[in-house]
Amino acid sequence: MIPFSVLDLSPVARGSTPGDSLRHSRDLARHAESLGFHRYWLAEHHNMTGIASAATAVVIGYIAEGTHSIRVGSGGIMLPNHSPLVIAEQFGTLASLYPGRIDLGLGRAPGTDQGTARALRRSMGPSDDRFPDDVQELQMYLGPQRPGQTVRAVPGMDTNVPLWLLGSSLFSAQLAAHLGLPFAFASHFAPDMMMKALEVYRHMFRPSEVLDKPYAALGINVVAADTDAEARRLFTSQQQAFWNLRRGAPGQLPPPVNSMDGVWTSMEKAQVDHALSCAVVGSPDTVRDGLAAFIARTGADELIITAQVFDHEARKRSYTLVAEQRDALAERAAA
């Protein structure tokens, strides 16, 4: 069975605090580690009251310190917001403290609105042209010192922190293929280009010193509960939060509702259902069958599972059920 991993946005549930969310993230990471999940990734978002992981490298250190073996990393760091040298120093420090456990996933979007992007004090021009150069500059800082190199990342130099490229379009798929890097696609909220991006990445891939063949991880929303009805109820928190974001009113993660009727229009429902179409929501049997179908359709090398669930214990329970169905699929494959 392919590895299963976790993407945690460290959601701030309505009525709670970012401190609560970060402590819940650490608890969930320990839980995921005990269940055999492979990695635990956190994402950089800014100016969002429902997400507590803006200082992503700091949170990664907090999670890594509270766990023992699970890989911890970014899904991702939005590189246009930062100097490559600063990111090399941050993740070089993490890799020095937690050797062999740190991943550095990179995105090229700002992870926020344009006003906040300006407040991050980076130029506001298109990032497409600079992003490939920044990725390679970052690779240089994390690799061995080169002859004549005068600017070094300390810590960072020669840590060789694994880099991933993240994307929701063909751009990062092409760049990951060109550089021979692993690729993670944001199918959990932007599924339209998933299959085409996988095709481009796999077809154009060039082996590198770090990877001899394509390796693609896919994001997927999975909410599991004892019954289909309860899982669908839990999933309404994410549906509400996503629509609030789409209409320009992001906020804390709302509690679930028994029915979305009256919460949104049929057109709004169609838009959210489409954006979140890479989702498996239901009882253990439903989750097992849905995961098997998604893996068969995509040929994913790894799944990165996210679950925006209001109640922390229900969220942990969801990941427990997912792990059980992962193991059931592995047994089925071995039979």
Short mmCIF file of C-alpha atoms in Angstrom, two decimals:
data_model
loop_
_atom_site.label_atom_id
_atom_site.label_comp_id
_atom_site.label_asym_id
_atom_site.label_seq_id
_atom_site.Cartn_x
_atom_site.Cartn_y
_atom_site.Cartn_z
CA MET A 1 0.00 0.00 0.00
CA ILE A 2 1.21 3.48 -0.85
CA PRO A 3 2.07 5.82 2.05
CA PHE A 4 -0.68 7.89 3.62
CA SER A 5 0.25 11.31 5.01
CA VAL A 6 -1.48 14.28 6.66
CA LEU A 7 -1.95 17.88 5.55
CA ASP A 8 -2.94 20.01 8.53
CA LEU A 9 -4.05 23.63 8.11
CA SER A 10 -4.18 23.90 11.91
CA PRO A 11 -7.81 25.07 11.70
CA VAL A 12 -9.05 27.56 14.28
CA ALA A 13 -12.51 26.35 15.22
CA ARG A 14 -15.12 29.00 15.95
CA GLY A 15 -14.87 30.05 19.58
CA SER A 16 -11.31 28.77 20.04
CA THR A 17 -7.86 30.38 19.79
CA PRO A 18 -4.79 29.83 17.60
CA GLY A 19 -3.07 28.41 20.67
CA ASP A 20 -5.80 25.79 20.97
CA SER A 21 -5.35 24.93 17.29
CA LEU A 22 -1.60 24.55 17.49
CA ARG A 23 -1.86 22.30 20.54
CA HIS A 24 -4.47 20.25 18.69
CA SER A 25 -2.12 19.99 15.72
CA ARG A 26 0.63 18.62 17.92
CA ASP A 27 -1.77 16.12 19.46
CA LEU A 28 -3.01 15.07 16.02
CA ALA A 29 0.57 14.65 14.80
CA ARG A 30 1.32 12.31 17.69
CA HIS A 31 -1.86 10.42 16.89
CA ALA A 32 -0.97 10.20 13.19
CA GLU A 33 2.50 8.95 14.07
CA SER A 34 1.02 6.18 16.22
CA LEU A 35 -1.24 5.19 13.31
CA GLY A 36 1.64 4.85 10.85
CA PHE A 37 1.10 7.97 8.73
CA HIS A 38 4.25 8.82 6.79
CA ARG A 39 4.45 12.64 6.90
CA TYR A 40 2.77 15.54 8.60
CA TRP A 41 2.68 18.71 6.54
CA LEU A 42 1.60 22.25 7.44
CA ALA A 43 0.75 25.06 5.07
CA GLU A 44 1.64 28.75 4.92
CA HIS A 45 -1.41 31.02 4.83
CA HIS A 46 -1.62 34.64 5.96
CA ASN A 47 -4.36 36.96 7.20
CA MET A 48 -6.80 34.07 7.71
CA THR A 49 -8.43 33.88 11.12
CA GLY A 50 -9.29 30.22 10.56
CA ILE A 51 -5.72 29.00 9.97
CA ALA A 52 -3.00 29.08 12.64
CA SER A 53 0.05 27.91 10.64
CA ALA A 54 1.23 31.23 9.15
CA ALA A 55 4.67 30.94 10.82
CA THR A 56 5.06 27.55 9.19
CA ALA A 57 8.69 26.81 10.07
CA VAL A 58 8.00 27.61 13.73
CA VAL A 59 5.01 25.27 13.79
CA ILE A 60 7.01 22.52 12.07
CA GLY A 61 9.60 22.75 14.85
CA TYR A 62 6.85 22.55 17.47
CA ILE A 63 5.38 19.44 15.81
CA ALA A 64 8.75 17.78 15.25
CA GLU A 65 9.73 18.33 18.89
CA GLY A 66 6.52 16.66 20.01
CA THR A 67 6.91 13.56 17.82
CA HIS A 68 9.61 10.96 17.28
CA SER A 69 9.65 9.42 13.81
CA ILE A 70 7.03 10.91 11.49
CA ARG A 71 8.40 13.22 8.79
CA VAL A 72 7.32 16.83 9.29
CA GLY A 73 7.32 19.50 6.66
CA SER A 74 5.63 22.20 4.64
CA GLY A 75 2.81 21.76 2.22
CA GLY A 76 3.90 24.33 1.50
CA ILE A 77 6.14 27.30 2.01
CA MET A 78 5.09 30.01 -0.46
CA LEU A 79 8.51 30.83 -1.82
CA PRO A 80 7.61 34.17 -3.51
CA ASN A 81 7.03 35.55 0.00
CA HIS A 82 10.59 34.85 1.11
CA SER A 83 14.27 35.08 0.37
CA PRO A 84 15.59 31.61 -0.56
CA LEU A 85 18.47 32.16 1.86
CA VAL A 86 16.11 32.73 4.81
CA ILE A 87 14.13 29.57 3.98
CA ALA A 88 17.39 27.61 3.66
CA GLU A 89 18.46 28.82 7.10
CA GLN A 90 15.08 28.03 8.66
CA PHE A 91 14.83 24.54 7.22
CA GLY A 92 18.53 23.90 7.65
CA THR A 93 18.02 24.64 11.33
CA LEU A 94 15.06 22.26 11.47
CA ALA A 95 17.03 19.55 9.68
CA SER A 96 19.94 20.03 12.09
CA LEU A 97 17.62 19.59 15.07
CA TYR A 98 15.53 16.76 13.58
CA PRO A 99 17.80 15.03 11.04
CA GLY A 100 16.16 12.85 8.43
CA ARG A 101 12.64 14.04 9.28
CA ILE A 102 12.14 17.42 7.56
CA ASP A 103 10.50 18.04 4.17
CA LEU A 104 10.33 21.35 2.31
CA GLY A 105 7.36 21.62 -0.04
CA LEU A 106 7.33 24.81 -2.11
CA GLY A 107 4.47 26.72 -3.68
CA ARG A 108 4.57 29.75 -5.97
CA ALA A 109 1.36 31.49 -4.83
CA PRO A 110 1.40 34.09 -2.03
CA GLY A 111 -1.04 32.09 0.10
CA THR A 112 -3.11 35.18 0.84
CA ASP A 113 -4.80 38.25 -0.64
CA GLN A 114 -2.91 40.89 -2.59
CA GLY A 115 -2.93 43.47 0.21
CA THR A 116 -1.35 41.01 2.61
CA ALA A 117 1.11 39.96 -0.07
CA ARG A 118 2.29 43.58 -0.23
CA ALA A 119 2.58 43.62 3.55
CA LEU A 120 4.94 40.66 3.32
CA ARG A 121 7.39 43.09 1.67
CA ARG A 122 8.13 41.17 -1.49
CA SER A 123 7.78 42.58 -4.99
CA MET A 124 4.31 42.24 -6.46
CA GLY A 125 5.29 41.28 -10.00
CA PRO A 126 4.44 37.87 -11.48
CA SER A 127 6.24 35.10 -9.60
CA ASP A 128 6.37 32.69 -12.55
CA ASP A 129 9.69 33.92 -13.95
CA ARG A 130 11.50 34.14 -10.60
CA PHE A 131 10.15 30.97 -9.01
CA PRO A 132 12.34 28.48 -10.95
CA ASP A 133 15.45 30.53 -10.16
CA ASP A 134 14.48 30.78 -6.50
CA VAL A 135 13.99 27.01 -6.27
CA GLN A 136 17.44 26.36 -7.72
CA GLU A 137 19.01 29.00 -5.49
CA LEU A 138 17.41 27.27 -2.51
CA GLN A 139 18.80 23.93 -3.70
CA MET A 140 22.25 25.49 -3.83
CA TYR A 141 22.04 26.80 -0.27
CA LEU A 142 20.94 23.40 1.05
CA GLY A 143 23.63 21.49 -0.84
CA PRO A 144 27.40 21.28 -0.47
CA GLN A 145 29.44 24.44 -0.74
CA ARG A 146 30.49 25.16 -4.31
CA PRO A 147 33.88 26.53 -5.40
CA GLY A 148 33.84 30.29 -5.05
CA GLN A 149 30.56 30.34 -3.13
CA THR A 150 30.66 33.17 -0.60
CA VAL A 151 27.05 33.25 0.62
CA ARG A 152 26.13 30.18 2.65
CA ALA A 153 23.16 29.07 4.71
CA VAL A 154 24.33 28.30 8.24
CA PRO A 155 22.66 26.05 9.29
CA GLY A 156 21.48 24.73 5.95
CA MET A 157 24.57 24.05 3.88
CA ASP A 158 24.92 20.35 3.07
CA THR A 159 21.72 19.37 4.90
CA ASN A 160 20.11 18.44 1.55
CA VAL A 161 16.61 18.91 2.89
CA PRO A 162 14.28 17.15 0.42
CA LEU A 163 12.47 19.65 -1.81
CA TRP A 164 8.99 19.11 -3.23
CA LEU A 165 7.15 21.27 -5.72
CA LEU A 166 3.46 21.88 -5.03
CA GLY A 167 0.93 23.04 -7.53
CA SER A 168 -2.61 23.19 -8.83
CA SER A 169 -1.76 23.73 -12.49
CA LEU A 170 0.73 22.54 -15.09
CA PHE A 171 3.47 25.04 -14.22
CA SER A 172 4.89 23.29 -11.16
CA ALA A 173 4.32 19.88 -12.76
CA GLN A 174 6.60 20.89 -15.62
CA LEU A 175 9.19 22.44 -13.30
CA ALA A 176 9.22 19.42 -10.97
CA ALA A 177 9.71 17.16 -13.99
CA HIS A 178 12.51 19.35 -15.34
CA LEU A 179 14.35 19.42 -12.00
CA GLY A 180 13.69 15.76 -11.15
CA LEU A 181 11.85 16.60 -7.92
CA PRO A 182 8.82 14.98 -6.27
CA PHE A 183 5.53 16.69 -7.05
CA ALA A 184 2.42 17.22 -4.88
CA PHE A 185 -0.82 18.32 -6.52
CA ALA A 186 -3.47 20.31 -4.66
CA SER A 187 -6.36 18.14 -5.82
CA HIS A 188 -8.09 18.59 -2.47
CA PHE A 189 -9.25 22.06 -3.53
CA ALA A 190 -8.30 22.46 -7.22
CA PRO A 191 -9.01 19.16 -8.99
CA ASP A 192 -9.52 20.41 -12.55
CA MET A 193 -5.96 19.92 -13.83
CA MET A 194 -5.05 16.91 -11.69
CA MET A 195 -4.95 14.21 -14.36
CA LYS A 196 -3.31 16.46 -16.95
CA ALA A 197 -0.69 17.61 -14.45
CA LEU A 198 0.12 14.00 -13.57
CA GLU A 199 0.45 13.16 -17.26
CA VAL A 200 2.75 16.11 -17.91
CA TYR A 201 4.88 15.41 -14.84
CA ARG A 202 5.31 11.72 -15.60
CA HIS A 203 5.93 12.21 -19.31
CA MET A 204 8.45 15.05 -18.95
CA PHE A 205 10.27 13.76 -15.84
CA ARG A 206 14.07 13.80 -15.99
CA PRO A 207 15.95 11.70 -13.40
CA SER A 208 18.07 13.69 -10.96
CA GLU A 209 20.47 13.11 -8.09
CA VAL A 210 17.53 13.01 -5.69
CA LEU A 211 14.94 11.04 -7.66
CA ASP A 212 15.31 8.44 -10.41
CA LYS A 213 11.62 8.24 -11.40
CA PRO A 214 8.48 10.37 -10.95
CA TYR A 215 6.92 10.51 -7.50
CA ALA A 216 3.52 12.18 -7.23
CA ALA A 217 1.56 12.81 -4.03
CA LEU A 218 -2.07 13.91 -4.25
CA GLY A 219 -4.12 15.88 -1.76
CA ILE A 220 -7.52 14.44 -0.90
CA ASN A 221 -10.23 15.39 1.58
CA VAL A 222 -11.22 12.44 3.73
CA VAL A 223 -13.76 12.59 6.55
CA ALA A 224 -14.63 9.25 8.14
CA ALA A 225 -17.15 8.44 10.85
CA ASP A 226 -19.09 5.43 11.99
CA THR A 227 -21.91 6.18 9.52
CA ASP A 228 -22.20 7.92 6.18
CA ALA A 229 -24.67 10.39 7.67
CA GLU A 230 -22.37 11.41 10.52
CA ALA A 231 -19.40 11.83 8.18
CA ARG A 232 -21.46 14.02 5.86
CA ARG A 233 -22.49 16.12 8.85
CA LEU A 234 -18.86 16.58 9.93
CA PHE A 235 -17.91 17.54 6.37
CA THR A 236 -20.32 20.48 6.41
CA SER A 237 -17.76 22.47 8.43
CA GLN A 238 -15.32 22.31 5.53
CA GLN A 239 -18.03 23.02 2.99
CA GLN A 240 -19.10 26.14 4.89
CA ALA A 241 -15.51 27.31 5.36
CA PHE A 242 -14.67 26.83 1.69
CA TRP A 243 -17.69 28.77 0.52
CA ASN A 244 -16.98 31.56 2.98
CA LEU A 245 -13.47 31.81 1.54
CA ARG A 246 -14.76 31.82 -2.03
CA ARG A 247 -17.16 34.68 -1.32
CA GLY A 248 -14.43 36.75 0.35
CA ALA A 249 -15.50 36.24 3.95
CA PRO A 250 -13.02 33.77 5.46
CA GLY A 251 -13.30 33.14 9.16
CA GLN A 252 -12.91 30.52 11.83
CA LEU A 253 -13.98 26.97 11.06
CA PRO A 254 -17.74 26.79 11.65
CA PRO A 255 -19.45 23.98 13.53
CA PRO A 256 -21.19 21.31 11.46
CA VAL A 257 -24.86 21.51 10.58
CA ASN A 258 -27.34 18.71 10.06
CA SER A 259 -28.21 19.99 6.59
CA MET A 260 -26.74 22.56 4.22
CA ASP A 261 -30.21 23.35 2.90
CA GLY A 262 -30.75 27.04 3.43
CA VAL A 263 -27.04 27.62 4.05
CA TRP A 264 -26.22 27.88 0.35
CA THR A 265 -27.96 28.07 -3.00
CA SER A 266 -27.93 25.29 -5.57
CA MET A 267 -25.36 27.22 -7.60
CA GLU A 268 -23.10 27.68 -4.58
CA LYS A 269 -23.45 23.98 -3.78
CA ALA A 270 -22.40 23.06 -7.30
CA GLN A 271 -19.32 25.27 -7.09
CA VAL A 272 -18.19 23.85 -3.75
CA ASP A 273 -18.96 20.27 -4.76
CA HIS A 274 -16.82 20.73 -7.84
CA ALA A 275 -13.88 22.28 -5.98
CA LEU A 276 -14.02 19.58 -3.29
CA SER A 277 -14.74 16.72 -5.68
CA CYS A 278 -11.56 14.90 -4.63
CA ALA A 279 -13.17 13.92 -1.35
CA VAL A 280 -14.11 10.68 0.33
CA VAL A 281 -16.73 11.18 3.03
CA GLY A 282 -18.49 8.36 4.83
CA SER A 283 -18.43 5.22 6.90
CA PRO A 284 -15.40 2.90 6.98
CA ASP A 285 -16.70 0.87 4.02
CA THR A 286 -17.40 4.00 2.00
CA VAL A 287 -13.95 5.38 2.79
CA ARG A 288 -12.19 2.14 1.88
CA ASP A 289 -13.93 1.91 -1.48
CA GLY A 290 -13.44 5.59 -2.23
CA LEU A 291 -9.74 5.54 -1.46
CA ALA A 292 -9.22 2.41 -3.56
CA ALA A 293 -11.00 4.02 -6.50
CA PHE A 294 -9.00 7.26 -6.21
CA ILE A 295 -5.67 5.41 -6.08
CA ALA A 296 -6.63 3.25 -9.06
CA ARG A 297 -7.73 6.27 -11.09
CA THR A 298 -4.66 8.40 -10.44
CA GLY A 299 -1.82 5.96 -9.82
CA ALA A 300 -0.78 8.17 -6.90
CA ASP A 301 2.50 7.32 -5.22
CA GLU A 302 1.26 8.82 -1.95
CA LEU A 303 -1.93 10.34 -0.54
CA ILE A 304 -1.85 13.49 1.56
CA ILE A 305 -5.07 13.49 3.53
CA THR A 306 -6.69 16.58 4.94
CA ALA A 307 -9.75 16.80 7.17
CA GLN A 308 -11.24 20.10 8.30
CA VAL A 309 -13.33 18.78 11.19
CA PHE A 310 -14.68 21.12 13.88
CA ASP A 311 -14.37 18.76 16.85
CA HIS A 312 -10.81 17.71 17.61
CA GLU A 313 -11.71 14.25 18.89
CA ALA A 314 -13.91 13.60 15.86
CA ARG A 315 -10.99 14.63 13.64
CA LYS A 316 -8.68 12.19 15.39
CA ARG A 317 -11.31 9.49 15.10
CA SER A 318 -11.55 10.18 11.37
CA TYR A 319 -7.82 9.58 10.91
CA THR A 320 -8.06 6.40 12.98
CA LEU A 321 -10.74 5.04 10.64
CA VAL A 322 -8.70 6.08 7.60
CA ALA A 323 -5.66 4.21 8.94
CA GLU A 324 -7.78 1.10 9.52
CA GLN A 325 -9.03 1.21 5.92
CA ARG A 326 -5.49 1.80 4.63
CA ASP A 327 -4.45 -1.38 6.41
CA ALA A 328 -7.49 -3.23 5.05
CA LEU A 329 -6.53 -2.20 1.53
CA ALA A 330 -2.98 -3.37 2.14
CA GLU A 331 -4.25 -6.75 3.30
CA ARG A 332 -6.49 -6.98 0.25
CA ALA A 333 -3.56 -6.20 -2.05
CA ALA A 334 -1.37 -8.82 -0.37
CA ALA A 335 -3.99 -11.55 -0.54
#
